Amino acid sequence: MQNTIFNIRNQEEFKQAALAVFKHQFKNNKVYRSFCDLLYIHPSDVTKVEEIPFLPIQFFKSRKVLSSLEEIEETFTSSGTTGSLTSKHFVTDINLYKKSYLKGFANFYGNIEDYVVLALLPNYLERNGSSLVFMVDDLIQKSNNPESGFYLDNIQELAKKLVELDKKGQKTLLIGVSFALLDLIEMQQFNLKNTIIMETGGMKGRRKELIRAELHQLLQSGFGVSEIHSEYGMTELLSQGYSNGNGVFDTPPWMKILTRDTEDALTIQQVGKTGGINVIDLANYNSCAFIATQDLGKVHENGTFEIIGRFDNSDIRGCNLMVL
């Protein structure tokens, strides 16, 4: 099934793969099967992607969402706030995750070996179980460049490294959490020509939440770049969307975004209408590929999407959750 998922070339192939994954998860995922049964939805009744039930993301906090009997290789956990329930994503085949993010990165940015990867993710490094840290650590290793690495609180050293690499004409990716990127440009202003700045969202209580446009304007000015890139991912997913500016995200071919009616969670909306974000991530073959998130957004005709905010009662979490 991996070969099918990661070699999808068009919408028809996506549809066939999604329907096959739905049948597999209906049969093998007890939590998802119970959810579908409550809705009286059976695979024999489903002929369109839009008819597949989307499991509310909160189930990852209270249930073991698994479609496999294989041994768990990794458990990814959301950060959450102190005392709150965190999501757990049990991964029985870590190579699925690796294949997803490596192929996804190559889709959007090309060969990882062309880059020096610098990671400014202090709050993620302070805890175990971060899928983001797992991915970035592997990207650092795969870049095969001794200058790639994590930076915790040593932002002066990072500032020096950024200037050195940029002067050499080295393609560089700086991926960081929003508050740490702001700390960096408050310490020093830059004029970078060969560096991609990618924010992963979230102030984590360290700073006042900013609307995306305001944050990006500050970062553009501080780093001297014309665009701020973003990553859209979460603990419960094994794939990411990327934005190369203006907060418009694109997905790899095995991932698709739909929106649901905010008043009727079972109704999928037409393209262009704002609603709750539903994610199909076929890399989630061994957990659940069909997830109703707590994000609000809209999908464009070409399949790209924007995140507009979050449902009022949802938890504050890490990745691109800046409320407009």
Coordinates of C-alpha atoms in Angstrom, one line a residue:
M1 CA 0.0 0.0 0.0
Q2 CA 3.0 2.4 0.6
N3 CA 3.9 2.3 -3.1
T4 CA 0.3 3.2 -4.0
I5 CA 0.1 6.0 -1.5
F6 CA 3.4 7.7 -2.3
N7 CA 3.0 7.4 -6.0
I8 CA -0.4 9.1 -6.4
R9 CA -0.4 11.1 -9.6
N10 CA -4.0 12.5 -10.0
Q11 CA -7.3 12.9 -8.2
E12 CA -8.7 9.6 -9.4
E13 CA -5.7 7.7 -8.0
F14 CA -6.1 9.6 -4.7
K15 CA -9.8 8.7 -4.6
Q16 CA -9.2 5.0 -5.1
A17 CA -6.4 5.0 -2.5
A18 CA -8.5 6.9 0.0
L19 CA -11.4 4.5 -0.4
A20 CA -9.1 1.5 0.0
V21 CA -7.6 3.0 3.2
F22 CA -11.1 3.7 4.5
K23 CA -12.1 0.1 4.0
H24 CA -8.9 -1.1 5.7
Q25 CA -9.4 1.2 8.7
F26 CA -13.1 0.5 9.0
K27 CA -12.1 -3.2 9.3
N28 CA -9.0 -2.9 11.5
N29 CA -9.4 0.2 13.7
K30 CA -11.8 -0.4 16.6
V31 CA -12.2 3.2 17.6
Y32 CA -12.8 4.4 14.0
R33 CA -15.2 1.4 13.4
S34 CA -17.3 2.3 16.4
F35 CA -17.4 5.9 15.3
C36 CA -18.6 4.9 11.8
D37 CA -21.1 2.5 13.3
L38 CA -22.6 5.3 15.4
L39 CA -23.1 7.3 12.1
Y40 CA -24.5 4.2 10.4
I41 CA -21.9 4.5 7.6
H42 CA -20.5 1.4 6.0
P43 CA -17.8 1.2 3.2
S44 CA -20.4 -0.4 0.9
D45 CA -22.3 2.9 1.0
V46 CA -19.3 5.1 0.4
T47 CA -18.3 5.9 -3.2
K48 CA -16.9 9.4 -2.8
V49 CA -14.0 10.8 -0.7
E50 CA -16.5 13.4 0.7
E51 CA -18.7 10.6 2.1
I52 CA -15.9 9.1 4.3
P53 CA -16.4 9.9 8.0
F54 CA -13.8 12.1 9.7
L55 CA -12.8 11.2 13.2
P56 CA -12.8 14.1 15.6
I57 CA -9.2 14.8 16.6
Q58 CA -10.0 14.7 20.3
F59 CA -10.2 10.9 20.1
F60 CA -6.4 10.9 20.0
K61 CA -6.5 12.2 23.6
S62 CA -8.7 9.5 25.0
R63 CA -8.4 6.4 22.8
K64 CA -5.7 4.3 21.2
V65 CA -6.3 5.1 17.5
L66 CA -4.7 2.2 15.7
S67 CA -5.4 0.2 12.5
S68 CA -2.5 -2.2 13.0
L69 CA -1.6 -5.0 15.4
E70 CA 2.1 -4.5 14.9
E71 CA 4.4 -3.4 17.7
I72 CA 4.4 0.4 18.4
E73 CA 7.8 1.9 17.3
E74 CA 7.2 5.5 18.3
T75 CA 4.7 7.5 20.3
F76 CA 4.3 11.1 19.4
T77 CA 2.6 13.4 21.9
S78 CA 1.2 16.9 21.7
S79 CA 2.7 19.6 23.9
G80 CA -0.6 20.8 25.6
T81 CA -0.7 22.9 28.7
T82 CA 0.3 21.7 32.2
G83 CA -2.3 19.3 33.5
S84 CA -4.2 19.0 30.2
L85 CA -4.8 15.8 28.3
T86 CA -2.3 15.4 25.5
S87 CA -2.8 13.7 22.1
K88 CA -0.9 10.5 21.5
H89 CA -0.2 9.2 18.0
F90 CA 1.0 5.6 18.1
V91 CA 3.2 4.8 15.1
T92 CA 3.7 1.1 14.2
D93 CA 5.9 1.8 11.1
I94 CA 8.2 4.8 11.6
N95 CA 9.4 4.4 8.0
L96 CA 6.0 5.6 6.8
Y97 CA 6.5 8.9 8.6
K98 CA 10.1 9.2 7.3
K99 CA 9.0 8.4 3.7
S100 CA 6.2 10.9 4.0
Y101 CA 8.2 13.9 5.3
L102 CA 11.3 13.2 3.1
K103 CA 9.2 12.8 -0.1
G104 CA 7.0 15.8 1.0
F105 CA 10.1 18.0 1.6
A106 CA 11.5 17.0 -1.8
N107 CA 8.2 17.8 -3.5
F108 CA 8.3 21.4 -2.3
Y109 CA 12.0 22.2 -1.8
G110 CA 14.1 19.7 -3.8
N111 CA 17.1 17.8 -2.5
I112 CA 17.7 18.1 1.2
E113 CA 21.4 17.7 0.6
D114 CA 21.4 21.1 -1.1
Y115 CA 20.6 22.8 2.3
V116 CA 22.1 23.6 5.6
V117 CA 19.2 23.0 8.1
L118 CA 19.2 25.2 11.2
A119 CA 16.5 24.5 13.8
L120 CA 15.4 27.1 16.4
L121 CA 12.9 25.0 18.4
P122 CA 13.7 25.5 22.1
N123 CA 10.4 24.6 23.6
Y124 CA 10.1 21.4 21.5
L125 CA 13.5 20.3 22.6
E126 CA 12.5 20.6 26.3
R127 CA 10.2 17.5 26.0
N128 CA 10.1 14.1 24.5
G129 CA 7.7 12.8 21.9
S130 CA 7.7 15.7 19.4
S131 CA 7.0 14.6 15.9
L132 CA 8.4 17.9 14.7
V133 CA 11.7 17.4 16.4
F134 CA 11.9 13.9 15.1
M135 CA 11.4 15.2 11.5
V136 CA 13.7 18.1 11.8
D137 CA 16.4 16.0 13.4
D138 CA 16.3 13.6 10.5
L139 CA 16.3 16.4 8.0
I140 CA 19.5 17.7 9.7
Q141 CA 21.1 14.3 9.4
K142 CA 19.9 13.8 5.8
S143 CA 21.3 17.2 4.8
N144 CA 24.7 15.6 5.3
N145 CA 26.2 19.0 6.2
P146 CA 28.2 19.4 9.4
E147 CA 26.9 23.0 9.7
S148 CA 23.3 21.8 10.1
G149 CA 22.0 21.6 13.7
F150 CA 19.7 22.5 16.5
Y151 CA 20.0 25.8 18.5
L152 CA 18.4 26.0 21.9
D153 CA 19.1 29.3 23.6
N154 CA 22.4 30.1 21.8
I155 CA 20.9 32.6 19.4
Q156 CA 24.0 34.7 19.2
E157 CA 25.9 31.7 17.7
L158 CA 22.9 31.1 15.4
A159 CA 23.0 34.8 14.2
K160 CA 26.7 34.5 13.4
K161 CA 26.1 31.2 11.5
L162 CA 23.2 32.7 9.4
V163 CA 25.3 35.6 8.3
E164 CA 28.3 33.4 7.4
L165 CA 26.3 30.9 5.4
D166 CA 24.3 33.6 3.6
K167 CA 27.5 35.4 2.6
K168 CA 28.9 32.1 1.1
G169 CA 25.8 31.7 -1.0
Q170 CA 24.8 28.5 0.8
K171 CA 21.1 27.6 0.6
T172 CA 19.9 27.5 4.1
L173 CA 16.7 26.6 5.8
L174 CA 16.0 28.1 9.2
I175 CA 13.0 26.5 10.8
G176 CA 11.8 27.9 14.1
V177 CA 8.9 28.5 16.5
S178 CA 7.5 32.0 16.2
F179 CA 8.5 33.4 19.6
A180 CA 12.2 32.3 19.1
L181 CA 12.4 33.8 15.6
L182 CA 11.1 37.1 17.1
D183 CA 13.7 36.9 19.8
L184 CA 16.4 36.4 17.2
I185 CA 15.5 39.5 15.1
E186 CA 15.1 41.6 18.2
M187 CA 18.7 40.8 19.0
Q188 CA 20.0 41.4 15.4
Q189 CA 18.6 42.5 12.1
F190 CA 19.5 40.6 8.9
N191 CA 19.6 41.0 5.2
L192 CA 19.5 37.4 4.0
K193 CA 19.6 36.4 0.3
N194 CA 20.0 32.6 0.3
T195 CA 18.0 31.7 3.4
I196 CA 14.4 30.3 3.7
I197 CA 12.8 31.3 7.0
M198 CA 10.1 28.8 8.0
E199 CA 7.9 29.4 11.1
T200 CA 6.0 26.5 12.7
G201 CA 3.6 28.8 14.5
G202 CA 2.7 29.2 18.1
M203 CA 3.9 31.6 20.9
K204 CA 3.5 28.9 23.6
G205 CA 2.6 31.5 26.1
R206 CA 6.0 33.2 25.7
R207 CA 4.6 36.2 23.8
K208 CA 1.3 37.8 22.9
E209 CA -0.4 36.0 20.0
L210 CA -0.1 37.9 16.7
I211 CA -2.2 37.6 13.6
R212 CA -0.3 35.9 10.8
A213 CA 0.1 39.0 8.7
E214 CA 1.6 41.0 11.5
L215 CA 4.0 38.2 12.5
H216 CA 5.1 37.6 8.9
Q217 CA 5.7 41.4 8.4
L218 CA 7.9 41.5 11.5
L219 CA 9.9 38.5 10.4
Q220 CA 10.2 39.7 6.8
S221 CA 11.6 43.0 8.0
G222 CA 13.9 41.4 10.6
F223 CA 15.4 38.8 8.3
G224 CA 15.4 41.0 5.2
V225 CA 13.4 38.4 3.2
S226 CA 10.5 38.8 0.9
E227 CA 8.5 35.8 2.1
I228 CA 8.0 33.8 5.3
H229 CA 7.4 30.1 4.8
S230 CA 5.3 28.0 7.1
E231 CA 4.7 24.4 7.9
Y232 CA 1.3 22.9 8.7
G233 CA 1.6 19.7 10.7
M234 CA 0.4 18.2 13.9
T235 CA 1.0 15.3 16.3
E236 CA -1.9 13.3 14.8
L237 CA -0.6 13.5 11.2
L238 CA 2.4 11.9 9.4
S239 CA 2.4 14.5 6.6
Q240 CA 2.8 18.2 6.3
G241 CA 1.5 21.1 4.3
Y242 CA 3.9 23.9 3.3
S243 CA 3.4 27.6 2.5
N244 CA 6.0 29.7 0.6
G245 CA 4.3 32.9 1.6
N246 CA 1.0 34.6 2.3
G247 CA -0.2 31.8 4.5
V248 CA -1.4 29.7 1.6
F249 CA -0.5 26.0 2.1
D250 CA -0.1 23.2 -0.4
T251 CA -0.1 19.5 0.3
P252 CA 1.7 16.5 -1.1
P253 CA -0.3 14.3 -3.4
W254 CA -1.3 11.8 -0.6
M255 CA -2.8 14.5 1.6
K256 CA -6.0 16.5 1.0
I257 CA -7.9 19.2 2.9
L258 CA -11.6 19.6 3.0
T259 CA -13.8 21.9 5.1
R260 CA -16.9 20.9 7.0
D261 CA -19.9 23.1 8.0
T262 CA -19.3 24.6 11.4
E263 CA -23.0 23.9 12.3
D264 CA -23.2 20.4 10.8
A265 CA -20.0 18.5 11.2
L266 CA -21.1 15.7 8.7
T267 CA -21.6 18.1 5.8
I268 CA -18.6 18.8 3.6
Q269 CA -18.7 22.3 2.1
Q270 CA -18.0 23.6 -1.3
V271 CA -14.6 24.9 -2.2
G272 CA -14.0 28.5 -1.0
K273 CA -16.3 28.5 2.0
T274 CA -14.8 28.9 5.5
G275 CA -15.3 25.9 7.8
G276 CA -13.7 23.3 10.0
I277 CA -10.6 21.8 8.5
N278 CA -10.8 18.0 7.7
V279 CA -7.6 16.3 6.8
I280 CA -7.0 13.2 4.7
D281 CA -3.5 12.0 5.3
L282 CA -3.0 8.6 3.7
A283 CA 0.4 8.2 5.4
N284 CA -1.7 7.6 8.5
Y285 CA -2.4 4.1 7.2
N286 CA -1.8 2.5 10.5
S287 CA -3.8 4.9 12.7
C288 CA -6.6 7.1 11.1
A289 CA -6.2 8.9 7.8
F290 CA -9.5 10.9 8.1
I291 CA -9.3 13.5 10.8
A292 CA -11.6 16.4 11.7
T293 CA -9.3 19.1 13.3
Q294 CA -10.2 22.1 15.4
D295 CA -8.7 24.5 12.9
L296 CA -10.9 26.8 10.8
G297 CA -9.9 27.6 7.2
K298 CA -10.9 27.5 3.6
V299 CA -9.8 25.5 0.5
H300 CA -9.1 27.1 -2.9
E301 CA -10.0 25.7 -6.3
N302 CA -6.5 24.4 -6.9
G303 CA -6.4 22.5 -3.6
T304 CA -4.3 24.9 -1.6
F305 CA -5.7 26.1 1.7
E306 CA -5.5 28.8 4.4
I307 CA -5.9 28.5 8.1
I308 CA -8.1 31.3 9.5
G309 CA -8.2 30.4 13.2
R310 CA -9.5 27.8 15.6
F311 CA -12.8 26.9 17.2
D312 CA -13.2 29.0 20.3
N313 CA -13.1 26.1 22.8
S314 CA -10.1 24.3 21.3
D315 CA -6.8 23.9 23.0
I316 CA -3.9 26.2 22.2
R317 CA -1.3 24.1 20.5
G318 CA 1.9 24.5 18.5
C319 CA 1.7 24.5 14.7
N320 CA 0.2 27.5 12.9
L321 CA -2.6 28.2 15.3
M322 CA -2.4 32.0 15.1
V323 CA -6.0 33.2 15.4
L324 CA -6.9 36.0 12.9

